[in-house]
Amino acid sequence: FDPLLIESKTAATVVLMLSSPEEEVLAKACDALYKFASKGDENKVTLLGLGAVERLYKLISHEDPIVRRNAIMVFGIMSSNHDVKKLLRELDVTNSLISQLAPEEDIVIHEFATLCLAHMAVEYTTKVQIYEQGGLEPLIRLLGSPDPDVKKNSVECIYLLVQDFQSRAAVRALNVIPPLLELLKSEYSVIQLLALKTLEVISKDGETRIILGENKGLDCLLEILETNEFSDLHVEALAVLGNCLEDVHTLQLIQQTGGLKKLLSFIAVSTFPDIQKNAAKAITKAAYNSENRKILNEEEFEKSLINLLEIDDDGVKVAASQAISAMCENLASKRVFGLQGIPQLVQLLSSDNEEVKEAAVTALANLTAASPSNASAVAEAEGIEPLVNTLNAQRDGAIANAATVLTNLAMQEPFRGSIQSHGIMSALAEPLRSTNSQVQSKAAFAVSAFGCDTDARTELRNAGGLGPLVELLRSKNEEVRRNACWAVTVCASDELTAVELCRLG
């Protein structure tokens, strides 16, 4: 047959050429379609409509390496489109793509096969498929590829896969930590960031954290925090570190190597709210353990948290308040916060942000529990009025904890009188009607603390608080019933209130 030169002007003709038995024609057709698909999403949809995807699928396993490479390039570029991805799932292409990740394959094939897998791994069903078809091992191997695009696509795919718990356990067994730590040295921040995000997910697992420590992972993280040029990585590095700080032995290790001092100075000099917030969250995680709380107290972390309460960012204030709540389980820390942090927390009760209000009042509830000196500090910081106002807050946690703080203050006679003068019983009438058992319980307990005063009982009666209190005696929650009984017993000590309680049944 005499050679025929064709110059095609339409995508439809080129798609037909994908059925040619000639390798050169196939390679050129794929190349043309790659350029066409690269121009935008509209062109990808056009090719989808012309049936290009099904024809290309047959070519990604073609024996000719150039045809195979060019077909996979089109696949990779088209797979960013939602409808294309849907069809790729129906065609079950993951197995064919994984087989293209073999070490002897061309780097370009690696690049576009991993790109396609990364686009597809967003879907849960594909995550499971890639895992079941043994895709993790070649992807981890490709983290060591000399090509940055292959590294980037592979780590992105692994990051998406480890969202599923099966893959998290599997990557640990496949020794993913050393290559991930190696990626932290990459000159491309997008690769470093994806490596950190992957480490953050997998370091939620205790065994992985041990391996991370054995591979000097903590040093890598602290090094990133000390490097100003890596400021765009600091938030993620802190998130990984936060997971690691949950373990006592890790925290001790960081303390011994001077890492905690570095972390403290880092928190002190940082001006980025996201970084400050993640630092406080890391401290909160660490402080769930009593041994860790001792170490944090030895390193004087309290001062850093108190300073963070004054940062002009609501997220930072919430995170710092939550860290204070966790740390004040340690008595020494509780004393430090009592001397320095209470005025700042009281100030936050007047915040317009309901989450800030809730976090601050929760911290105050923990600080004033079994601590008369801290309760005095709240009163001295003029905390009574904002606490009574917080009983009208929108969040149940804020209301319940405000009632708790006021009850803690009521243990001291002078404060009880002061709280009563702010109309505490009228303010408690609404929380008694709450549908939240925690709010009901704390409000009833507060009534029992203030109900020993005749005027207070009259105020509760006039505010219509006795009806909802009697209702709480029928609660299915044992603690609510117990506190309601206690409150009714206290209130029934005067005749008018007793008569009213009987009338209400």
Short mmCIF file of C-alpha atoms in Angstrom, two decimals:
data_model
loop_
_atom_site.label_atom_id
_atom_site.label_comp_id
_atom_site.label_asym_id
_atom_site.label_seq_id
_atom_site.Cartn_x
_atom_site.Cartn_y
_atom_site.Cartn_z
CA PHE A 1 0.00 0.00 0.00
CA ASP A 2 1.34 3.43 -0.91
CA PRO A 3 1.98 5.76 2.06
CA LEU A 4 -0.85 8.26 2.65
CA LEU A 5 -0.23 11.56 4.42
CA ILE A 6 -3.27 12.85 6.32
CA GLU A 7 -3.65 16.28 7.89
CA SER A 8 -6.58 16.14 10.30
CA LYS A 9 -8.35 19.26 11.60
CA THR A 10 -10.87 17.60 13.93
CA ALA A 11 -10.55 15.71 17.20
CA ALA A 12 -13.11 13.15 15.97
CA THR A 13 -10.82 12.03 13.15
CA VAL A 14 -7.84 11.72 15.51
CA VAL A 15 -9.92 9.63 17.94
CA LEU A 16 -10.72 7.26 15.04
CA MET A 17 -6.98 6.95 14.41
CA LEU A 18 -6.65 5.37 17.89
CA SER A 19 -8.03 2.17 16.31
CA SER A 20 -5.19 2.02 13.77
CA PRO A 21 -2.94 -1.07 13.78
CA GLU A 22 0.08 1.16 13.02
CA GLU A 23 2.21 2.14 16.01
CA GLU A 24 3.43 5.39 14.49
CA VAL A 25 -0.14 6.52 13.79
CA LEU A 26 -1.17 5.61 17.35
CA ALA A 27 1.76 7.50 18.89
CA LYS A 28 1.07 10.63 16.82
CA ALA A 29 -2.68 10.49 17.49
CA CYS A 30 -2.07 10.24 21.27
CA ASP A 31 0.40 13.11 21.11
CA ALA A 32 -2.15 15.31 19.29
CA LEU A 33 -4.88 14.41 21.80
CA TYR A 34 -2.55 15.21 24.71
CA LYS A 35 -2.00 18.73 23.34
CA PHE A 36 -5.75 19.13 22.70
CA ALA A 37 -6.76 17.92 26.20
CA SER A 38 -4.13 20.15 27.84
CA LYS A 39 -5.94 23.26 26.56
CA GLY A 40 -8.84 22.96 29.01
CA ASP A 41 -11.71 21.06 30.55
CA GLU A 42 -14.04 21.65 27.61
CA ASN A 43 -11.71 19.71 25.31
CA LYS A 44 -11.54 16.84 27.81
CA VAL A 45 -15.35 16.63 27.77
CA THR A 46 -15.30 16.67 23.94
CA LEU A 47 -12.87 13.73 23.86
CA LEU A 48 -14.97 11.87 26.42
CA GLY A 49 -18.03 12.29 24.19
CA LEU A 50 -16.10 10.99 21.18
CA GLY A 51 -15.25 7.74 23.01
CA ALA A 52 -11.54 8.53 23.32
CA VAL A 53 -11.24 7.20 26.88
CA GLU A 54 -12.28 3.63 26.02
CA ARG A 55 -9.86 3.53 23.06
CA LEU A 56 -7.00 5.00 25.11
CA TYR A 57 -7.63 2.43 27.84
CA LYS A 58 -6.73 -0.34 25.37
CA LEU A 59 -3.50 1.50 24.51
CA ILE A 60 -2.09 2.01 28.04
CA SER A 61 -0.97 -1.63 28.02
CA HIS A 62 0.27 -1.52 24.39
CA GLU A 63 3.54 -3.38 23.75
CA ASP A 64 5.12 -0.37 22.03
CA PRO A 65 6.66 1.85 24.78
CA ILE A 66 6.07 5.14 22.89
CA VAL A 67 2.40 4.36 22.24
CA ARG A 68 2.02 3.29 25.87
CA ARG A 69 3.73 6.45 27.13
CA ASN A 70 1.68 8.82 24.94
CA ALA A 71 -1.61 7.10 25.83
CA ILE A 72 -0.87 7.35 29.57
CA MET A 73 0.01 11.04 29.15
CA VAL A 74 -3.49 11.69 27.73
CA PHE A 75 -5.02 9.62 30.55
CA GLY A 76 -3.11 11.59 33.18
CA ILE A 77 -4.14 14.97 31.83
CA MET A 78 -7.79 13.97 31.27
CA SER A 79 -8.26 12.36 34.70
CA SER A 80 -8.64 15.75 36.40
CA ASN A 81 -12.15 15.95 34.89
CA HIS A 82 -14.96 14.59 37.09
CA ASP A 83 -16.86 12.78 34.31
CA VAL A 84 -13.67 11.24 32.92
CA LYS A 85 -12.81 9.97 36.41
CA LYS A 86 -16.25 8.40 36.67
CA LEU A 87 -15.72 6.47 33.43
CA LEU A 88 -12.20 5.46 34.46
CA ARG A 89 -13.68 3.91 37.62
CA GLU A 90 -16.23 2.01 35.54
CA LEU A 91 -13.46 0.74 33.26
CA ASP A 92 -11.50 -0.35 36.37
CA VAL A 93 -8.23 1.18 35.15
CA THR A 94 -6.35 1.20 38.47
CA ASN A 95 -4.83 -2.26 37.97
CA SER A 96 -3.43 -1.32 34.55
CA LEU A 97 -2.06 1.95 35.95
CA ILE A 98 -0.39 0.23 38.93
CA SER A 99 1.34 -2.20 36.56
CA GLN A 100 2.89 0.83 34.80
CA LEU A 101 4.72 1.79 38.02
CA ALA A 102 7.32 -0.98 37.59
CA PRO A 103 10.94 0.22 38.10
CA GLU A 104 11.93 -0.47 34.48
CA GLU A 105 9.20 1.81 33.07
CA ASP A 106 9.91 5.24 31.58
CA ILE A 107 9.87 8.22 34.02
CA VAL A 108 7.20 9.94 31.90
CA ILE A 109 4.97 6.88 32.29
CA HIS A 110 5.57 7.00 36.06
CA GLU A 111 4.68 10.69 36.10
CA PHE A 112 1.34 10.41 34.30
CA ALA A 113 0.29 7.07 35.81
CA THR A 114 0.81 8.49 39.32
CA LEU A 115 -0.98 11.71 38.28
CA CYS A 116 -3.97 9.68 37.14
CA LEU A 117 -3.97 7.61 40.36
CA ALA A 118 -3.72 10.78 42.49
CA HIS A 119 -6.74 12.28 40.69
CA MET A 120 -8.71 9.07 41.17
CA ALA A 121 -7.70 8.38 44.79
CA VAL A 122 -9.95 11.22 45.95
CA GLU A 123 -12.83 8.70 45.80
CA TYR A 124 -13.20 6.20 48.63
CA THR A 125 -13.92 3.21 46.34
CA THR A 126 -10.74 3.90 44.34
CA LYS A 127 -8.71 4.22 47.56
CA VAL A 128 -9.82 0.70 48.50
CA GLN A 129 -9.08 -0.60 44.98
CA ILE A 130 -5.56 0.82 44.88
CA TYR A 131 -4.89 -0.67 48.32
CA GLU A 132 -6.29 -4.10 47.41
CA GLN A 133 -4.44 -4.19 44.07
CA GLY A 134 -1.09 -3.62 45.79
CA GLY A 135 -0.60 -0.01 44.70
CA LEU A 136 1.01 1.22 47.93
CA GLU A 137 4.33 -0.58 47.52
CA PRO A 138 5.23 0.88 44.07
CA LEU A 139 3.97 4.33 45.15
CA ILE A 140 6.25 4.28 48.21
CA ARG A 141 9.15 3.14 46.04
CA LEU A 142 8.53 6.08 43.67
CA LEU A 143 8.98 8.55 46.56
CA GLY A 144 12.66 7.99 45.80
CA SER A 145 12.27 8.76 42.07
CA PRO A 146 14.79 11.25 40.62
CA ASP A 147 11.87 13.14 39.02
CA PRO A 148 10.13 15.75 41.25
CA ASP A 149 6.78 15.36 39.44
CA VAL A 150 6.77 11.62 40.12
CA LYS A 151 7.60 12.31 43.79
CA LYS A 152 4.86 14.91 44.06
CA ASN A 153 2.16 12.73 42.45
CA SER A 154 3.19 9.65 44.46
CA VAL A 155 3.18 11.41 47.83
CA GLU A 156 -0.15 13.08 46.98
CA CYS A 157 -1.64 9.70 46.15
CA ILE A 158 -0.27 8.17 49.38
CA TYR A 159 -1.67 11.13 51.36
CA LEU A 160 -5.13 10.45 49.91
CA LEU A 161 -4.85 6.69 50.50
CA VAL A 162 -3.85 6.96 54.18
CA GLN A 163 -7.12 8.73 54.96
CA ASP A 164 -8.33 5.10 55.11
CA PHE A 165 -7.21 3.14 58.20
CA GLN A 166 -6.20 -0.01 56.25
CA SER A 167 -3.67 1.94 54.22
CA ARG A 168 -2.33 3.65 57.36
CA ALA A 169 -1.35 0.29 58.85
CA ALA A 170 -0.01 -0.92 55.49
CA VAL A 171 2.30 2.06 54.86
CA ARG A 172 3.82 1.59 58.30
CA ALA A 173 4.63 -2.03 57.45
CA LEU A 174 6.06 -0.90 54.09
CA ASN A 175 8.45 1.47 55.92
CA VAL A 176 7.10 4.74 54.50
CA ILE A 177 8.69 6.97 57.19
CA PRO A 178 12.30 7.19 55.88
CA PRO A 179 11.30 8.21 52.30
CA LEU A 180 8.75 10.72 53.67
CA LEU A 181 11.40 12.31 55.91
CA GLU A 182 13.72 12.44 52.90
CA LEU A 183 11.04 14.43 51.02
CA LEU A 184 11.19 17.10 53.76
CA LYS A 185 14.59 18.02 52.28
CA SER A 186 13.08 18.60 48.82
CA GLU A 187 13.65 21.99 47.18
CA TYR A 188 9.95 22.07 46.22
CA SER A 189 7.67 23.28 49.02
CA VAL A 190 4.62 21.51 47.52
CA ILE A 191 6.44 18.17 48.00
CA GLN A 192 7.51 19.08 51.55
CA LEU A 193 3.96 20.11 52.40
CA LEU A 194 2.40 16.89 51.08
CA ALA A 195 5.00 14.84 53.00
CA LEU A 196 4.12 16.71 56.22
CA LYS A 197 0.37 16.29 55.63
CA THR A 198 0.91 12.55 55.14
CA LEU A 199 3.03 12.38 58.31
CA GLU A 200 0.31 14.21 60.22
CA VAL A 201 -2.31 11.61 59.27
CA ILE A 202 -0.15 8.53 59.92
CA SER A 203 1.41 9.88 63.15
CA LYS A 204 -2.00 9.67 64.83
CA ASP A 205 -1.00 6.03 65.30
CA GLY A 206 1.25 5.28 68.31
CA GLU A 207 3.45 2.69 66.57
CA THR A 208 4.12 5.06 63.69
CA ARG A 209 5.19 7.74 66.18
CA ILE A 210 7.77 5.34 67.64
CA ILE A 211 9.20 4.70 64.14
CA LEU A 212 9.20 8.45 63.49
CA GLY A 213 11.26 9.00 66.65
CA GLU A 214 13.69 6.20 65.76
CA ASN A 215 14.29 7.80 62.36
CA LYS A 216 15.17 11.20 63.88
CA GLY A 217 11.84 12.56 62.64
CA LEU A 218 11.46 14.92 65.60
CA ASP A 219 14.78 16.59 64.77
CA CYS A 220 13.56 17.13 61.19
CA LEU A 221 10.35 18.75 62.46
CA LEU A 222 12.16 21.05 64.92
CA GLU A 223 14.63 21.99 62.20
CA ILE A 224 11.73 23.09 59.97
CA LEU A 225 10.32 25.19 62.83
CA GLU A 226 13.70 26.87 63.33
CA THR A 227 14.03 27.80 59.65
CA ASN A 228 12.32 31.07 58.75
CA GLU A 229 12.37 30.27 55.02
CA PHE A 230 10.09 27.32 55.80
CA SER A 231 7.38 29.48 57.41
CA ASP A 232 4.80 28.07 54.95
CA LEU A 233 5.49 24.60 56.42
CA HIS A 234 5.32 25.58 60.10
CA VAL A 235 1.59 24.93 60.57
CA GLU A 236 1.83 21.38 59.22
CA ALA A 237 5.09 20.63 61.06
CA LEU A 238 3.41 21.67 64.33
CA ALA A 239 0.45 19.42 63.58
CA VAL A 240 2.78 16.40 63.25
CA LEU A 241 4.68 17.44 66.37
CA GLY A 242 1.36 17.78 68.21
CA ASN A 243 0.59 14.12 67.51
CA CYS A 244 4.06 13.09 68.70
CA LEU A 245 3.76 15.04 71.96
CA GLU A 246 0.94 12.75 73.10
CA ASP A 247 3.55 10.11 74.04
CA VAL A 248 5.41 10.59 77.31
CA HIS A 249 8.65 9.07 76.01
CA THR A 250 8.56 11.38 72.97
CA LEU A 251 8.01 14.44 75.12
CA GLN A 252 10.86 13.38 77.42
CA LEU A 253 13.09 12.87 74.38
CA ILE A 254 12.26 16.34 73.05
CA GLN A 255 12.84 17.81 76.52
CA GLN A 256 16.26 16.11 76.85
CA THR A 257 17.41 17.34 73.43
CA GLY A 258 16.31 20.92 74.19
CA GLY A 259 13.43 20.65 71.74
CA LEU A 260 10.81 21.99 74.14
CA LYS A 261 12.84 25.16 74.75
CA LYS A 262 12.99 25.60 70.96
CA LEU A 263 9.23 25.08 70.73
CA LEU A 264 8.62 27.68 73.46
CA SER A 265 10.82 30.29 71.83
CA PHE A 266 9.14 29.51 68.50
CA ILE A 267 5.68 30.16 69.99
CA ALA A 268 6.97 33.38 71.55
CA VAL A 269 8.32 34.88 68.32
CA SER A 270 5.72 33.64 65.83
CA THR A 271 3.19 36.19 64.57
CA PHE A 272 1.10 33.83 62.43
CA PRO A 273 -2.29 32.96 64.03
CA ASP A 274 -2.43 29.52 62.36
CA ILE A 275 0.96 28.65 63.84
CA GLN A 276 0.01 29.95 67.30
CA LYS A 277 -3.25 27.99 67.15
CA ASN A 278 -1.51 24.74 66.14
CA ALA A 279 1.11 25.25 68.86
CA ALA A 280 -1.65 25.54 71.47
CA LYS A 281 -3.37 22.45 70.04
CA ALA A 282 -0.09 20.52 70.29
CA ILE A 283 0.16 21.49 73.98
CA THR A 284 -3.47 20.40 74.54
CA LYS A 285 -2.78 16.95 73.08
CA ALA A 286 0.33 16.56 75.22
CA ALA A 287 -1.50 17.72 78.36
CA TYR A 288 -4.00 14.85 78.29
CA ASN A 289 -1.31 12.78 80.02
CA SER A 290 -0.32 13.48 83.66
CA GLU A 291 3.41 12.80 83.11
CA ASN A 292 3.36 15.16 80.13
CA ARG A 293 1.68 17.86 82.22
CA LYS A 294 4.58 17.68 84.69
CA ILE A 295 7.11 18.16 81.89
CA LEU A 296 5.15 21.08 80.38
CA ASN A 297 5.01 22.70 83.82
CA GLU A 298 8.77 22.24 84.33
CA GLU A 299 9.35 24.03 81.01
CA GLU A 300 6.95 26.87 82.01
CA PHE A 301 4.56 26.48 79.09
CA GLU A 302 1.89 28.34 81.09
CA LYS A 303 3.39 31.75 80.24
CA SER A 304 3.18 31.05 76.50
CA LEU A 305 -0.49 30.10 76.77
CA ILE A 306 -1.34 33.19 78.82
CA ASN A 307 0.33 35.35 76.15
CA LEU A 308 -1.67 33.60 73.43
CA LEU A 309 -4.94 34.62 75.15
CA GLU A 310 -4.12 38.21 74.20
CA ILE A 311 -3.55 37.53 70.48
CA ASP A 312 -6.10 39.26 68.27
CA ASP A 313 -7.43 36.07 66.69
CA ASP A 314 -10.43 34.09 67.93
CA GLY A 315 -9.04 30.72 66.82
CA VAL A 316 -5.87 31.31 68.85
CA LYS A 317 -7.89 32.37 71.91
CA VAL A 318 -10.02 29.20 71.71
CA ALA A 319 -6.97 26.92 71.29
CA ALA A 320 -5.07 28.62 74.15
CA SER A 321 -8.11 28.39 76.47
CA GLN A 322 -8.50 24.69 75.66
CA ALA A 323 -4.81 24.10 76.38
CA ILE A 324 -5.19 25.87 79.75
CA SER A 325 -8.19 23.62 80.54
CA ALA A 326 -6.08 20.54 79.84
CA MET A 327 -2.97 21.77 81.68
CA CYS A 328 -4.67 22.88 84.88
CA GLU A 329 -5.23 19.21 85.77
CA ASN A 330 -1.68 19.70 87.07
CA LEU A 331 -1.89 21.51 90.44
CA ALA A 332 1.31 23.50 89.92
CA SER A 333 0.03 24.72 86.54
CA LYS A 334 -3.35 25.49 88.09
CA ARG A 335 -1.62 27.78 90.62
CA VAL A 336 0.36 29.55 87.87
CA PHE A 337 -2.79 30.21 85.83
CA GLY A 338 -4.56 31.39 88.99
CA LEU A 339 -1.89 34.02 89.55
CA GLN A 340 -1.65 35.22 85.95
CA GLY A 341 -4.24 33.93 83.47
CA ILE A 342 -7.61 34.51 85.13
CA PRO A 343 -8.09 38.23 84.25
CA GLN A 344 -7.46 37.44 80.56
CA LEU A 345 -9.97 34.57 80.61
CA VAL A 346 -12.57 36.75 82.36
CA GLN A 347 -12.12 39.34 79.62
CA LEU A 348 -12.87 36.71 76.96
CA LEU A 349 -16.32 36.11 78.52
CA SER A 350 -17.41 39.37 76.89
CA SER A 351 -16.29 38.21 73.42
CA ASP A 352 -18.78 38.37 70.54
CA ASN A 353 -17.56 34.95 69.47
CA GLU A 354 -19.56 32.19 71.19
CA GLU A 355 -16.78 29.61 70.76
CA VAL A 356 -14.28 31.92 72.50
CA LYS A 357 -16.75 32.47 75.32
CA GLU A 358 -17.29 28.71 75.75
CA ALA A 359 -13.56 27.88 75.73
CA ALA A 360 -12.78 30.64 78.27
CA VAL A 361 -15.56 29.74 80.69
CA THR A 362 -14.62 26.03 80.45
CA ALA A 363 -11.06 26.95 81.45
CA LEU A 364 -12.42 28.99 84.38
CA ALA A 365 -14.58 26.03 85.48
CA ASN A 366 -11.49 23.81 85.57
CA LEU A 367 -9.37 26.47 87.29
CA THR A 368 -11.90 27.19 90.06
CA ALA A 369 -12.71 23.52 90.82
CA ALA A 370 -11.54 22.83 94.39
CA SER A 371 -9.49 26.05 94.36
CA PRO A 372 -10.79 28.85 96.62
CA SER A 373 -7.81 31.06 95.71
CA ASN A 374 -8.62 30.82 91.97
CA ALA A 375 -12.30 31.46 92.71
CA SER A 376 -11.23 34.62 94.59
CA ALA A 377 -9.09 35.64 91.60
CA VAL A 378 -12.17 35.38 89.31
CA ALA A 379 -14.18 37.63 91.64
CA GLU A 380 -11.29 40.10 91.94
CA ALA A 381 -11.04 40.24 88.13
CA GLU A 382 -14.70 41.41 88.13
CA GLY A 383 -15.81 38.10 86.67
CA ILE A 384 -19.18 37.78 88.38
CA GLU A 385 -21.26 39.96 86.04
CA PRO A 386 -19.90 38.46 82.78
CA LEU A 387 -20.38 34.96 84.25
CA VAL A 388 -24.05 35.65 85.05
CA ASN A 389 -24.44 37.08 81.52
CA THR A 390 -22.87 33.90 80.09
CA LEU A 391 -25.88 31.95 81.40
CA ASN A 392 -27.66 33.46 78.35
CA ALA A 393 -24.97 32.24 75.91
CA GLN A 394 -25.91 30.36 72.75
CA ARG A 395 -23.71 27.30 73.36
CA ASP A 396 -24.73 24.69 75.93
CA GLY A 397 -21.12 24.16 77.01
CA ALA A 398 -20.77 27.84 77.88
CA ILE A 399 -23.99 27.87 79.93
CA ALA A 400 -23.15 24.67 81.85
CA ASN A 401 -19.62 25.84 82.67
CA ALA A 402 -20.76 29.35 83.67
CA ALA A 403 -23.16 27.72 86.16
CA THR A 404 -20.24 25.59 87.43
CA VAL A 405 -17.93 28.59 87.96
CA LEU A 406 -20.66 30.51 89.79
CA THR A 407 -21.32 27.46 91.99
CA ASN A 408 -17.58 27.22 92.75
CA LEU A 409 -17.57 30.91 93.73
CA ALA A 410 -20.67 30.45 95.92
CA MET A 411 -18.64 28.31 98.34
CA GLN A 412 -17.38 31.63 99.74
CA GLU A 413 -20.04 33.72 101.53
CA PRO A 414 -19.03 37.21 100.29
CA PHE A 415 -19.05 36.09 96.65
CA ARG A 416 -22.39 34.34 97.06
CA GLY A 417 -24.00 37.61 98.16
CA SER A 418 -22.40 39.48 95.28
CA ILE A 419 -23.60 36.91 92.73
CA GLN A 420 -27.14 37.06 94.16
CA SER A 421 -27.15 40.83 93.76
CA HIS A 422 -26.58 40.25 90.01
CA GLY A 423 -29.88 38.34 89.69
CA ILE A 424 -28.46 34.82 89.53
CA MET A 425 -31.79 33.05 90.16
CA SER A 426 -33.61 34.89 87.34
CA ALA A 427 -30.69 34.05 85.06
CA LEU A 428 -30.90 30.34 86.01
CA ALA A 429 -34.62 30.03 85.15
CA GLU A 430 -33.90 29.65 81.41
CA PRO A 431 -31.06 27.07 81.73
CA LEU A 432 -33.41 24.95 83.88
CA ARG A 433 -35.69 24.73 80.80
CA SER A 434 -32.82 23.56 78.57
CA THR A 435 -33.08 20.23 76.74
CA ASN A 436 -29.37 19.55 77.38
CA SER A 437 -28.85 17.27 80.40
CA GLN A 438 -25.45 18.83 81.22
CA VAL A 439 -27.02 22.32 81.36
CA GLN A 440 -29.99 21.03 83.40
CA SER A 441 -27.68 19.31 85.89
CA LYS A 442 -25.33 22.27 86.41
CA ALA A 443 -28.21 24.78 86.60
CA ALA A 444 -30.04 22.67 89.23
CA PHE A 445 -26.83 22.33 91.23
CA ALA A 446 -26.35 26.12 91.07
CA VAL A 447 -29.92 26.60 92.37
CA SER A 448 -29.05 24.40 95.37
CA ALA A 449 -25.93 26.53 96.02
CA PHE A 450 -27.84 29.84 96.01
CA GLY A 451 -31.24 28.65 97.27
CA CYS A 452 -30.26 28.84 100.94
CA ASP A 453 -31.09 32.60 100.84
CA THR A 454 -34.75 33.68 101.24
CA ASP A 455 -34.53 36.49 98.66
CA ALA A 456 -32.91 34.12 96.17
CA ARG A 457 -35.77 31.61 96.56
CA THR A 458 -38.32 34.39 96.06
CA GLU A 459 -36.46 35.52 92.95
CA LEU A 460 -36.50 31.99 91.50
CA ARG A 461 -40.22 31.66 92.27
CA ASN A 462 -41.03 35.01 90.63
CA ALA A 463 -38.89 34.14 87.59
CA GLY A 464 -40.95 30.98 87.03
CA GLY A 465 -38.00 28.72 87.78
CA LEU A 466 -39.77 26.27 90.11
CA GLY A 467 -41.87 24.64 87.36
CA PRO A 468 -38.92 23.55 85.21
CA LEU A 469 -37.07 22.48 88.40
CA VAL A 470 -39.93 20.11 89.32
CA GLU A 471 -39.92 18.79 85.72
CA LEU A 472 -36.26 17.82 86.16
CA LEU A 473 -37.24 15.40 88.94
CA ARG A 474 -38.72 13.25 86.13
CA SER A 475 -35.52 13.31 84.06
CA LYS A 476 -34.11 10.03 82.71
CA ASN A 477 -30.64 11.28 83.65
CA GLU A 478 -29.56 10.24 87.14
CA GLU A 479 -27.28 13.23 87.77
CA VAL A 480 -30.03 15.66 86.69
CA ARG A 481 -32.53 13.98 89.04
CA ARG A 482 -30.05 14.00 91.93
CA ASN A 483 -29.20 17.71 91.54
CA ALA A 484 -32.87 18.62 91.05
CA CYS A 485 -33.76 16.75 94.30
CA TRP A 486 -31.01 18.62 96.10
CA ALA A 487 -32.25 21.97 94.73
CA VAL A 488 -35.88 21.21 95.65
CA THR A 489 -34.82 20.20 99.18
CA VAL A 490 -32.97 23.51 99.64
CA CYS A 491 -35.79 25.62 98.14
CA ALA A 492 -38.54 23.89 100.15
CA SER A 493 -37.10 25.26 103.39
CA ASP A 494 -39.40 28.29 103.15
CA GLU A 495 -43.18 27.94 103.31
CA LEU A 496 -44.19 29.98 100.25
CA THR A 497 -41.79 28.10 98.01
CA ALA A 498 -42.77 24.74 99.56
CA VAL A 499 -46.47 25.46 98.87
CA GLU A 500 -45.65 26.43 95.27
CA LEU A 501 -43.56 23.26 94.81
CA CYS A 502 -46.45 21.12 96.08
CA ARG A 503 -48.86 22.90 93.73
CA LEU A 504 -46.51 22.07 90.84
CA GLY A 505 -46.51 18.41 91.88
#
